[in-house]
Structure formats: C-alpha cells, structure tokens
PDB file of C-alpha atoms and ligand atoms in Angstrom:
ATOM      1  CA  UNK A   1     -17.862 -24.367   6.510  1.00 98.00           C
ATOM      2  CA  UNK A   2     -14.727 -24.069   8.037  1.00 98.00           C
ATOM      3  CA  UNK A   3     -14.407 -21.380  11.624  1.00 98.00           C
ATOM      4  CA  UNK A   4     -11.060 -19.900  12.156  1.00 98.00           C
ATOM      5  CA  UNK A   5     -10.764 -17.344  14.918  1.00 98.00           C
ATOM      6  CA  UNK A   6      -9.191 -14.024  14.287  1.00 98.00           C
ATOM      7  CA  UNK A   7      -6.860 -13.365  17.078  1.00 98.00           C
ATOM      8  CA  UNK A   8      -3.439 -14.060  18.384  1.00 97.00           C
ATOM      9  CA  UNK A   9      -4.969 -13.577  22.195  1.00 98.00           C
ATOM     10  CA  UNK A  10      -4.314 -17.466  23.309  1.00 98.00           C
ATOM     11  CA  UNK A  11      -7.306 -17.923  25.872  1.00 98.00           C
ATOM     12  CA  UNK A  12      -9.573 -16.791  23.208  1.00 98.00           C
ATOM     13  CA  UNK A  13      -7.950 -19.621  20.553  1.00 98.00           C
ATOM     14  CA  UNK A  14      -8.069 -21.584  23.843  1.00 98.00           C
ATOM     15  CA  UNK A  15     -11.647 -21.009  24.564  1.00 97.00           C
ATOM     16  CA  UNK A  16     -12.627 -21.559  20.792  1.00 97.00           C
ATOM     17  CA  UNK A  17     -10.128 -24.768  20.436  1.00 97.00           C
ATOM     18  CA  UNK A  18     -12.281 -26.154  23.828  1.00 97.00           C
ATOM     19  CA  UNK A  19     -15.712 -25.837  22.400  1.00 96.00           C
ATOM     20  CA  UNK A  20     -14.434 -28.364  19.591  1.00 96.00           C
ATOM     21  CA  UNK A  21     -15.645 -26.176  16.381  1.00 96.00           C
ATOM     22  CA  UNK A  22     -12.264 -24.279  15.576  1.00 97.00           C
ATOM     23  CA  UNK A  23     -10.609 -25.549  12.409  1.00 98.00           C
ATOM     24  CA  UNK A  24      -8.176 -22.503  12.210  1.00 98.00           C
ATOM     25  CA  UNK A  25      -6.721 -19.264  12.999  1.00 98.00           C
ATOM     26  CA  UNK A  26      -5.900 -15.750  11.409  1.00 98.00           C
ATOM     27  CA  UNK A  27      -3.316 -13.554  12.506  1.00 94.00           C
ATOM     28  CA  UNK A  28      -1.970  -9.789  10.772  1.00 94.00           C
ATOM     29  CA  UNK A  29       0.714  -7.489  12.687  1.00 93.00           C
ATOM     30  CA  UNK A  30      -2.159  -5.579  14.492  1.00 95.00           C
ATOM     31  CA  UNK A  31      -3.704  -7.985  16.045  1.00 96.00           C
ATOM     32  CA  UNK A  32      -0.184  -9.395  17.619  1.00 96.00           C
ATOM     33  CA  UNK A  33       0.426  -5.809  18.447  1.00 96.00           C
ATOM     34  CA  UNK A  34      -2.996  -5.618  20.221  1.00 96.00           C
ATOM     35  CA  UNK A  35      -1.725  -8.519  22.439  1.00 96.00           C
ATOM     36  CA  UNK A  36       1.485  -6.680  23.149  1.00 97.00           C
ATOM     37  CA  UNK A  37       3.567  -9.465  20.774  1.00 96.00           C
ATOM     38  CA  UNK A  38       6.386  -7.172  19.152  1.00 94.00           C
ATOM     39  CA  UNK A  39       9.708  -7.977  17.882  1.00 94.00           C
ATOM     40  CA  UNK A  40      10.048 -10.723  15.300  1.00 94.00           C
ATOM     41  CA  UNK A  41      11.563 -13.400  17.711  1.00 95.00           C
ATOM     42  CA  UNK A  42       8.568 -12.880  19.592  1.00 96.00           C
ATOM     43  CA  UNK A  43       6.328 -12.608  17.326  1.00 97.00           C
ATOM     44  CA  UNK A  44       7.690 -16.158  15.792  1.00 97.00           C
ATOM     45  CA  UNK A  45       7.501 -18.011  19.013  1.00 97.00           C
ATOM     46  CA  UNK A  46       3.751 -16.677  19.400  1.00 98.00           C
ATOM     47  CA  UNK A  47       2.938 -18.444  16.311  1.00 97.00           C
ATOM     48  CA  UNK A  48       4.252 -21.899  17.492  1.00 97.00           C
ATOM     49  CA  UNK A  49       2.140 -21.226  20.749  1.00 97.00           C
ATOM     50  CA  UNK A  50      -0.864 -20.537  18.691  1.00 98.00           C
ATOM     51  CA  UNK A  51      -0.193 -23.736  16.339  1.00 98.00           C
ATOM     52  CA  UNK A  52      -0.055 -25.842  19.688  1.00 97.00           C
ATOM     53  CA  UNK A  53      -3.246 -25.037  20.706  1.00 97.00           C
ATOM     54  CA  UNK A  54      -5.369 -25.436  17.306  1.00 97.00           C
ATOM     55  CA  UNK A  55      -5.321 -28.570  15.274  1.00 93.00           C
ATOM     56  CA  UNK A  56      -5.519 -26.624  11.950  1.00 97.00           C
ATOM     57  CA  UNK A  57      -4.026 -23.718   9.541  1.00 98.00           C
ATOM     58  CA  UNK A  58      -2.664 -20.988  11.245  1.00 98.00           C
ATOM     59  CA  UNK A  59      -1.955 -17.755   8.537  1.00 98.00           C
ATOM     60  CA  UNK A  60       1.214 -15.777   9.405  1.00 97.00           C
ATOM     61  CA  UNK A  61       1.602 -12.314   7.619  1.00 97.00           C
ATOM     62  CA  UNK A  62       4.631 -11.233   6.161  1.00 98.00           C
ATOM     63  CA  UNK A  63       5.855  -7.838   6.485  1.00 97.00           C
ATOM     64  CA  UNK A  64       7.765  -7.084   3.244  1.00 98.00           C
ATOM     65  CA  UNK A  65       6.492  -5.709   0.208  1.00 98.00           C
ATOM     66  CA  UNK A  66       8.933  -7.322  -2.184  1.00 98.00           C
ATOM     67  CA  UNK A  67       9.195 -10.423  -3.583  1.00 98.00           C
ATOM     68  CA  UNK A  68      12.493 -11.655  -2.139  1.00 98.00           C
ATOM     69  CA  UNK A  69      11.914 -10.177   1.067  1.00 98.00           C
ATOM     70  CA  UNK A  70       7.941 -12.295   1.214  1.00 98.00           C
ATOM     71  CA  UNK A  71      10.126 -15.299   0.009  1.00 98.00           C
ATOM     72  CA  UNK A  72      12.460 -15.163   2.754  1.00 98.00           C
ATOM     73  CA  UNK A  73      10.081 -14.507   5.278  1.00 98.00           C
ATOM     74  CA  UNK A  74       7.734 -16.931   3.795  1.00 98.00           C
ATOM     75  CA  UNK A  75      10.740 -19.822   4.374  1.00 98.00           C
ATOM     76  CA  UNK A  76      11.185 -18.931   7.201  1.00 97.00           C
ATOM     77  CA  UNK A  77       7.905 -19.040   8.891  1.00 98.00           C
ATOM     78  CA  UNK A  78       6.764 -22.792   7.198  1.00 98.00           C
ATOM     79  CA  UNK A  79       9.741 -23.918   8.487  1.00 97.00           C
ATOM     80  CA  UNK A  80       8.606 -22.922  12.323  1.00 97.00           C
ATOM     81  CA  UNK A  81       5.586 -25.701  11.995  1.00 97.00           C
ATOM     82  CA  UNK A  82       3.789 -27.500   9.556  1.00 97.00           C
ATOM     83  CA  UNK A  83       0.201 -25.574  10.719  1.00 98.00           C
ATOM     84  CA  UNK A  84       1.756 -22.593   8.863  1.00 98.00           C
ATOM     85  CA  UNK A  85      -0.157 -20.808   6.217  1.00 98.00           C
ATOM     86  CA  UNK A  86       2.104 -17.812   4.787  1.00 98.00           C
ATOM     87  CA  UNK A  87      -0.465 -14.773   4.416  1.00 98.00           C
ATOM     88  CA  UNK A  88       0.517 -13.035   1.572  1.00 98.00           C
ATOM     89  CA  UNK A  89      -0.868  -9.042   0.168  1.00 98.00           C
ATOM     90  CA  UNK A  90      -2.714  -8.644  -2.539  1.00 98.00           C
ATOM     91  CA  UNK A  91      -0.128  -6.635  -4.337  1.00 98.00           C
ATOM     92  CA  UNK A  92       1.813  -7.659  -7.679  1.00 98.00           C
ATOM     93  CA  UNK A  93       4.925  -9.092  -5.522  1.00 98.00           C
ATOM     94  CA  UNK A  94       2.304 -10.924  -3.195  1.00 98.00           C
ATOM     95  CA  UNK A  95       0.840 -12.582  -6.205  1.00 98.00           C
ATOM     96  CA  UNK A  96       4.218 -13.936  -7.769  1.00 98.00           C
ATOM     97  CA  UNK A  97       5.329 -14.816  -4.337  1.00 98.00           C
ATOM     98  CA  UNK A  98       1.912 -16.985  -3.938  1.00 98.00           C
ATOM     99  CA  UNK A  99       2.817 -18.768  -7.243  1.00 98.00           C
ATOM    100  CA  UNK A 100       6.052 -19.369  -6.122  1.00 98.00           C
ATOM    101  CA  UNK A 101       4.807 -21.382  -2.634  1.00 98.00           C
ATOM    102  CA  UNK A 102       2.014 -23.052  -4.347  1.00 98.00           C
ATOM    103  CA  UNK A 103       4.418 -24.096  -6.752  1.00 98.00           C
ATOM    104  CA  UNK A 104       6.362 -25.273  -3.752  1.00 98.00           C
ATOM    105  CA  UNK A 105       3.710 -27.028  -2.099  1.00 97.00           C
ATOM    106  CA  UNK A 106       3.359 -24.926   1.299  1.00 98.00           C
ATOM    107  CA  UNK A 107      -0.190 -22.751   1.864  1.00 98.00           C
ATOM    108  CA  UNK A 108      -0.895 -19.434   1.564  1.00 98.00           C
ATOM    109  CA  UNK A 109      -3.877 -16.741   2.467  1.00 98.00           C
ATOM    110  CA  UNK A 110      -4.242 -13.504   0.146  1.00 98.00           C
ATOM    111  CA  UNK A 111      -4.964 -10.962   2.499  1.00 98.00           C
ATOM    112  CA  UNK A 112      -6.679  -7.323   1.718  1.00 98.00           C
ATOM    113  CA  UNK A 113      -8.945  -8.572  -0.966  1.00 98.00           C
ATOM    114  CA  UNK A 114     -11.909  -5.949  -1.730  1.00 98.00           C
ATOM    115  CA  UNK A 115     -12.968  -6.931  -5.263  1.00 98.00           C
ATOM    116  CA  UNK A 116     -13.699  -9.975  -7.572  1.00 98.00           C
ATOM    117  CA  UNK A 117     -10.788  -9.346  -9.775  1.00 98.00           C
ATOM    118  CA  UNK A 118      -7.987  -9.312  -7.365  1.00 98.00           C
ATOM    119  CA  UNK A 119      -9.111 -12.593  -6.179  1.00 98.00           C
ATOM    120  CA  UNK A 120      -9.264 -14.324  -9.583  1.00 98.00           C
ATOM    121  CA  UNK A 121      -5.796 -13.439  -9.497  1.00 98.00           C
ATOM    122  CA  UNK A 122      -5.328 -14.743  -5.857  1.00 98.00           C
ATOM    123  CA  UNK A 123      -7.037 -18.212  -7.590  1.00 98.00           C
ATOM    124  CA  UNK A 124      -4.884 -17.999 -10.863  1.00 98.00           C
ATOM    125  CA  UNK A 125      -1.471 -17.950  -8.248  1.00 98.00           C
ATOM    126  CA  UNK A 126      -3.310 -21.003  -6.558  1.00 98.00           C
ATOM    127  CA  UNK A 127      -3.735 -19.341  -3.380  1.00 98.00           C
ATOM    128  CA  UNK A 128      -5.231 -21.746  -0.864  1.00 98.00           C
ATOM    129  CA  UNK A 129      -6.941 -19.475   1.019  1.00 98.00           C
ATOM    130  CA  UNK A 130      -8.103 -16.019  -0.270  1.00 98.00           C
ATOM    131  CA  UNK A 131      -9.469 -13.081   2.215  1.00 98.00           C
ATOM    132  CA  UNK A 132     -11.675 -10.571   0.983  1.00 98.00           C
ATOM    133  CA  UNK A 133     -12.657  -8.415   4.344  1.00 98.00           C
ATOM    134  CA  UNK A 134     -16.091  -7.912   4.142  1.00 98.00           C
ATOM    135  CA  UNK A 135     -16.604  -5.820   7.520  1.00 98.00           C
ATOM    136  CA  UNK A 136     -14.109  -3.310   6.223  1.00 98.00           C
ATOM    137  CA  UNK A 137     -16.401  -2.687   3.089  1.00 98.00           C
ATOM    138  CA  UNK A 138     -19.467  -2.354   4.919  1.00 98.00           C
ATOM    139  CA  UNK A 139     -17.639   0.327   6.694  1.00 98.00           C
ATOM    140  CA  UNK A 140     -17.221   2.610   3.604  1.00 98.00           C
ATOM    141  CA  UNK A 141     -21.048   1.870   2.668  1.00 98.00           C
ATOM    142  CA  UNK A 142     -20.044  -1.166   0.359  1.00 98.00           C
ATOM    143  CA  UNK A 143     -21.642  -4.331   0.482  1.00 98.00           C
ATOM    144  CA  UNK A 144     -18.965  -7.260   1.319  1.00 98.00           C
ATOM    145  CA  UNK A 145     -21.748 -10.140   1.353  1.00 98.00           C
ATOM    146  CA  UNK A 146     -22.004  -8.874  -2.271  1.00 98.00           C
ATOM    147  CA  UNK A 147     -18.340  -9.276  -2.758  1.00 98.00           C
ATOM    148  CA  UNK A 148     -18.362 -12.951  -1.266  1.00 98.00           C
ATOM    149  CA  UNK A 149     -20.798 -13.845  -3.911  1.00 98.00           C
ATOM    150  CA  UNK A 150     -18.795 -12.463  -6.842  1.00 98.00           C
ATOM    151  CA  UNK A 151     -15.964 -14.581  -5.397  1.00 98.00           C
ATOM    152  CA  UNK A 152     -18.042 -17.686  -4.927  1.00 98.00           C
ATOM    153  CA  UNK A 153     -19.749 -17.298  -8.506  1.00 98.00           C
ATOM    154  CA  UNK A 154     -16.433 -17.035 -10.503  1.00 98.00           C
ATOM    155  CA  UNK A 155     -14.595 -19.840  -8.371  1.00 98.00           C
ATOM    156  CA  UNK A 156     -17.584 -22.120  -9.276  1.00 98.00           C
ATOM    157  CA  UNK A 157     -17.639 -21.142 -13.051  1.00 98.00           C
ATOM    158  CA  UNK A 158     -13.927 -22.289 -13.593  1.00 98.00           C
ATOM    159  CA  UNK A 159     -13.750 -24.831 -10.550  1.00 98.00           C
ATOM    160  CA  UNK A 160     -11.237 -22.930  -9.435  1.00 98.00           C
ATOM    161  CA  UNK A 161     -10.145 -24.992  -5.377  1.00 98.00           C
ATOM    162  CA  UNK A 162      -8.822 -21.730  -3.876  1.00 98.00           C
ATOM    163  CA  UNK A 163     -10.723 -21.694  -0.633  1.00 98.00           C
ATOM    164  CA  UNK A 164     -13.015 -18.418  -0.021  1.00 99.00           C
ATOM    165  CA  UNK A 165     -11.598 -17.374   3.613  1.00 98.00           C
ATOM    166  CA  UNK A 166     -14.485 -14.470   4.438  1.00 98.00           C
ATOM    167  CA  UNK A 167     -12.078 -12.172   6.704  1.00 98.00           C
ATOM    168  CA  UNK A 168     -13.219  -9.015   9.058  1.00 98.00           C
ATOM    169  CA  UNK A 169     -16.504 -10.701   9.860  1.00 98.00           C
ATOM    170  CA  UNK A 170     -17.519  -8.759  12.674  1.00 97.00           C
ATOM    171  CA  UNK A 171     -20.590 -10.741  14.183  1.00 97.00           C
ATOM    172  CA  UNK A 172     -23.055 -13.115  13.622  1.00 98.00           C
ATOM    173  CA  UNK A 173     -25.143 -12.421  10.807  1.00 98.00           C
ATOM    174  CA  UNK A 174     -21.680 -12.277   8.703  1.00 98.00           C
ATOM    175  CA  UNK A 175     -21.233 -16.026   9.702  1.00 98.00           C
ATOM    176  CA  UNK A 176     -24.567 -16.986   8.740  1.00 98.00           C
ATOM    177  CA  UNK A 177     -24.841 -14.723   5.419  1.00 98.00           C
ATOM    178  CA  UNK A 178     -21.186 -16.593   4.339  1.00 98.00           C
ATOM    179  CA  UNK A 179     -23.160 -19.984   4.900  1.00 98.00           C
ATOM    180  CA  UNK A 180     -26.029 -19.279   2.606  1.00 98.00           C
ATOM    181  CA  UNK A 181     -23.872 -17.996  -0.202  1.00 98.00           C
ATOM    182  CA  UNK A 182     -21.428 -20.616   0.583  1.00 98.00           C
ATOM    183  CA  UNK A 183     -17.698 -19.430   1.773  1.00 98.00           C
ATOM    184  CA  UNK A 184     -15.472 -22.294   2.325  1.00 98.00           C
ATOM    185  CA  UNK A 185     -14.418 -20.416   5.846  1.00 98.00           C
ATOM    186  CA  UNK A 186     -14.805 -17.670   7.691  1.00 98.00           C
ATOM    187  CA  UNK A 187     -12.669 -15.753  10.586  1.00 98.00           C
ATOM    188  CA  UNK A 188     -13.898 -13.536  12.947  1.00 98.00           C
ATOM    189  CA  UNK A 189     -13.845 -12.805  16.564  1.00 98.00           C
ATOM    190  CA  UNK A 190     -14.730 -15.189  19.218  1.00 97.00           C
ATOM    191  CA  UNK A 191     -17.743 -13.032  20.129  1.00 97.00           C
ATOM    192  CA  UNK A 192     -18.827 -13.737  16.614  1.00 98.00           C
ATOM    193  CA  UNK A 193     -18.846 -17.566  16.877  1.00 97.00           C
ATOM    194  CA  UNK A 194     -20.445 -17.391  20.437  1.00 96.00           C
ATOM    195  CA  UNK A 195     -22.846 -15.575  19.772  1.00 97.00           C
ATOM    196  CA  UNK A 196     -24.076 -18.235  17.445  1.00 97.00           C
ATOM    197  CA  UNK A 197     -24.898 -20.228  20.808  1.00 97.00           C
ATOM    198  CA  UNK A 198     -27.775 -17.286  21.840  1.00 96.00           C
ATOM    199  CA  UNK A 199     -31.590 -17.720  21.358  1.00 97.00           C
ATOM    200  CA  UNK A 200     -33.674 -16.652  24.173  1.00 98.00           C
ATOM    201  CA  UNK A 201     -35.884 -19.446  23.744  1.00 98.00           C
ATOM    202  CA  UNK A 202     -33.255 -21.611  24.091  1.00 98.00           C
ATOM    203  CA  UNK A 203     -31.902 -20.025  27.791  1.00 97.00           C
ATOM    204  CA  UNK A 204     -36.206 -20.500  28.377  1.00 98.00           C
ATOM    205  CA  UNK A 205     -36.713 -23.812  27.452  1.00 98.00           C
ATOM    206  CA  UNK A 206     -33.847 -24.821  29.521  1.00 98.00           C
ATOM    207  CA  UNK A 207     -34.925 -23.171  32.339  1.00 97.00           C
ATOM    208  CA  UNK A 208     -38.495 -24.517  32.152  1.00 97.00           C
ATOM    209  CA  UNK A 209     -36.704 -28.418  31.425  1.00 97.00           C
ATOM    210  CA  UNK A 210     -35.157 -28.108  34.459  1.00 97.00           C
ATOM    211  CA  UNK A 211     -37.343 -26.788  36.394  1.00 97.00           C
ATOM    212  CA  UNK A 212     -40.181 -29.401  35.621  1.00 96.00           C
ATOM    213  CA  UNK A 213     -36.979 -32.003  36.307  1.00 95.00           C
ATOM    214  CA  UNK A 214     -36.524 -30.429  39.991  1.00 94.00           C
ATOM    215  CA  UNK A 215     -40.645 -31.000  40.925  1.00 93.00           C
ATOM    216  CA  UNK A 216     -40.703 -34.602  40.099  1.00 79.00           C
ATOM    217  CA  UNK A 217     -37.260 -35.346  41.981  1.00 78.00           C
TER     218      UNK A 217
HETATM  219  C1  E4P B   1      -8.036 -11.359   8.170  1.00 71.65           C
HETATM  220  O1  E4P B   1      -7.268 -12.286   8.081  1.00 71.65           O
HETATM  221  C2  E4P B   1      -7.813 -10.173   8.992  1.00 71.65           C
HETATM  222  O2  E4P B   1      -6.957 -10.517  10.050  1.00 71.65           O
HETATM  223  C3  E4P B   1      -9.046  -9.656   9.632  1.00 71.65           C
HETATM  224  O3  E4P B   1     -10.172 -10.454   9.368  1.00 71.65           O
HETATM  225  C4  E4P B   1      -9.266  -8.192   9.566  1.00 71.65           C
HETATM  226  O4  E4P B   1     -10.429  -7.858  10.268  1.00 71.65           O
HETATM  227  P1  E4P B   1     -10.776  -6.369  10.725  1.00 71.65           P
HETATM  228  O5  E4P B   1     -11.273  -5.628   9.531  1.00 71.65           O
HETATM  229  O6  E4P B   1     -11.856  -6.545  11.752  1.00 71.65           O
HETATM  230  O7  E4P B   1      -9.510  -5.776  11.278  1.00 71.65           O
END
C-alpha cells in the first residue's frame, strides 16, 4: 500500500518524506490556499518545491472545467517536473481529458469520486490514479469504506490497473480499513499516518526496556 500525504504545507511533506514511508503527495486549490499559496505562478513553483522533497507522484489539480482549458493546464504542469500527476474532475470534460493524457503517456488522479460508476469510467479513461473521498461520505451518513470496496471489486473483476487512491482519509482507522479491503494508496493527513506509530503498550514497554537497561549499567 502506497502513503501519500495530503498537504501542500512543506514541513509536514518534510516530516513524512524523513520518516522514509512517503511514496507521494496530494494537492487541490484549498489546501494551497490553506498554506497561503495563491496566484498561479506561485502556486506552480510550490509544486516543484513539493516534488523536491518527495521521491514520488505529486497530483496537481487543474482549475478549468473544459476540455481545452484541462489540456492546457494539464501541459503545462507535466512539463514543470516529471513527479507530476495531472488531477483531473470527475466530470464529462475531466474524463475525455484523462483519455487524452493516458493516451499521451503522462499520469493522472480523478478527483471527487463518490460512487462505483464514476470510477469505472475513471478506469475505462485509464486513469492512473482514481480518488473516491471516503471521509466526505461518512460526513453525509454514507459509508466510504463501502465505496472502496465497490471500487476494489469491479477493478479486480476486469483487471482493470487504475490504482485505487482512497482520498479524505481523515485518521487512522481509514488507513487500516483501506489495507484490509485492499486500496492500492491512500492520502491523508500527517496526523493520520503518525498516529499509526501509537500503542500505549508500546510507549510502556519502552519505558520498562530502558529502565531495566539503566539498573544493570
Ligand atoms: C484528495 O486528493 C483530496 O485532496 C482530499 O483527500 C480531500 O480531503 P478532505 O475531504 O479532507 O478535504
């Protein structure tokens, strides 16, 4: 299972990228905003910085609704570094422009998936990544686990390689509940890959280790 870290703050990507487990990042326009990145130049040279930290894929959103205008952006952002994914809506344009950069060989990530039929679409326009948010569902009383198995169960059935990117994970059990039913990746915040690290028996043990070290030295 792949992590990727939801976030364009760099000392979180930085903290993630230093504990050795990060194999990607997510980006959208609010979370730049929420780091005060606004204005496209900026916004573009914030992705480079992000893609110099991580080693892996690094989605970038585009903006327009329309085919040409996704295209255009699209160019113009897998030209910036070779770490680009383009992250593309799940809306009629966003589908014909993922056929047309799968066609050209450069990755892309449809975003704002909530149900099993928009991402057999994302899979028939050979998406590399699809997103289906699964925190935003539980927040209108709808199970998203439940949608990541849908996903999972028609990909296998047709062997379909589009990579299941679980998106708006929100903490820890999300992570683990994506392992058992088996998404390729997930992205969240960093909280919800640390937290991974807690067990109280752990912090114990550890204590009582070094402890027992101390009275023999
Ligand atoms: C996915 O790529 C999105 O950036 C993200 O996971 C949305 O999460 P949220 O619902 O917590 O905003």
């Amino acid at each position: 299972m792949k992590f990727f870290i939801d976030t364009a703050n760099l000392e979180q990507i930085k903290e993630a990228q230093d504990m050795g487990i990060l194999d990607g990042v997510t980006t959208n326009p609010s979370l730049m905003a929420k780091e005060g990145i606004t204005g496209t130049d900026n916004i573009l040279k914030h992705y480079v910085d992000i893609c110099q930290i991580v080693d892996g894929d690094v989605s970038a959103e585009v903006i327009s609704t329309d085919f040409e205008g996704m295209v255009r952006e699209g160019e113009a952002l897998a030209e910036l570094h070779d770490q680009i994914v383009i992250k593309l809506p799940m809306i009629k344009d966003g589908i014909k422009a993922c056929k047309y950069f799968t066609d050209k060989g450069i990755k892309t990530n449809v975003t704002l998936v909530f149900s099993p039929g928009q991402a057999l679409l994302a899979a028939k326009a050979g998406a590399t990544y699809v997103s289906p948010f699964i925190g935003r569902l539980d927040d209108i009383s709808t199970d998203g686990l439940n949608l990541i198995s849908e996903i999972r169960h028609i990909y296998d059935n047709y062997g379909f390689e589009t990579q299941i990117l679980a998106a708006s994970v929100r903490h820890t059990m999300h992570v683990i509940d994506c392992a058992k039913i088996g998404a390729d990746v997930m992205t969240g915040p960093l909280s919800s890959i640390a937290g991974l690290l807690k067990h109280p028996l752990t912090d114990i043990g550890l204590e009582k280790f070094l402890a027992d070290y101390k009275k023999g030295n």
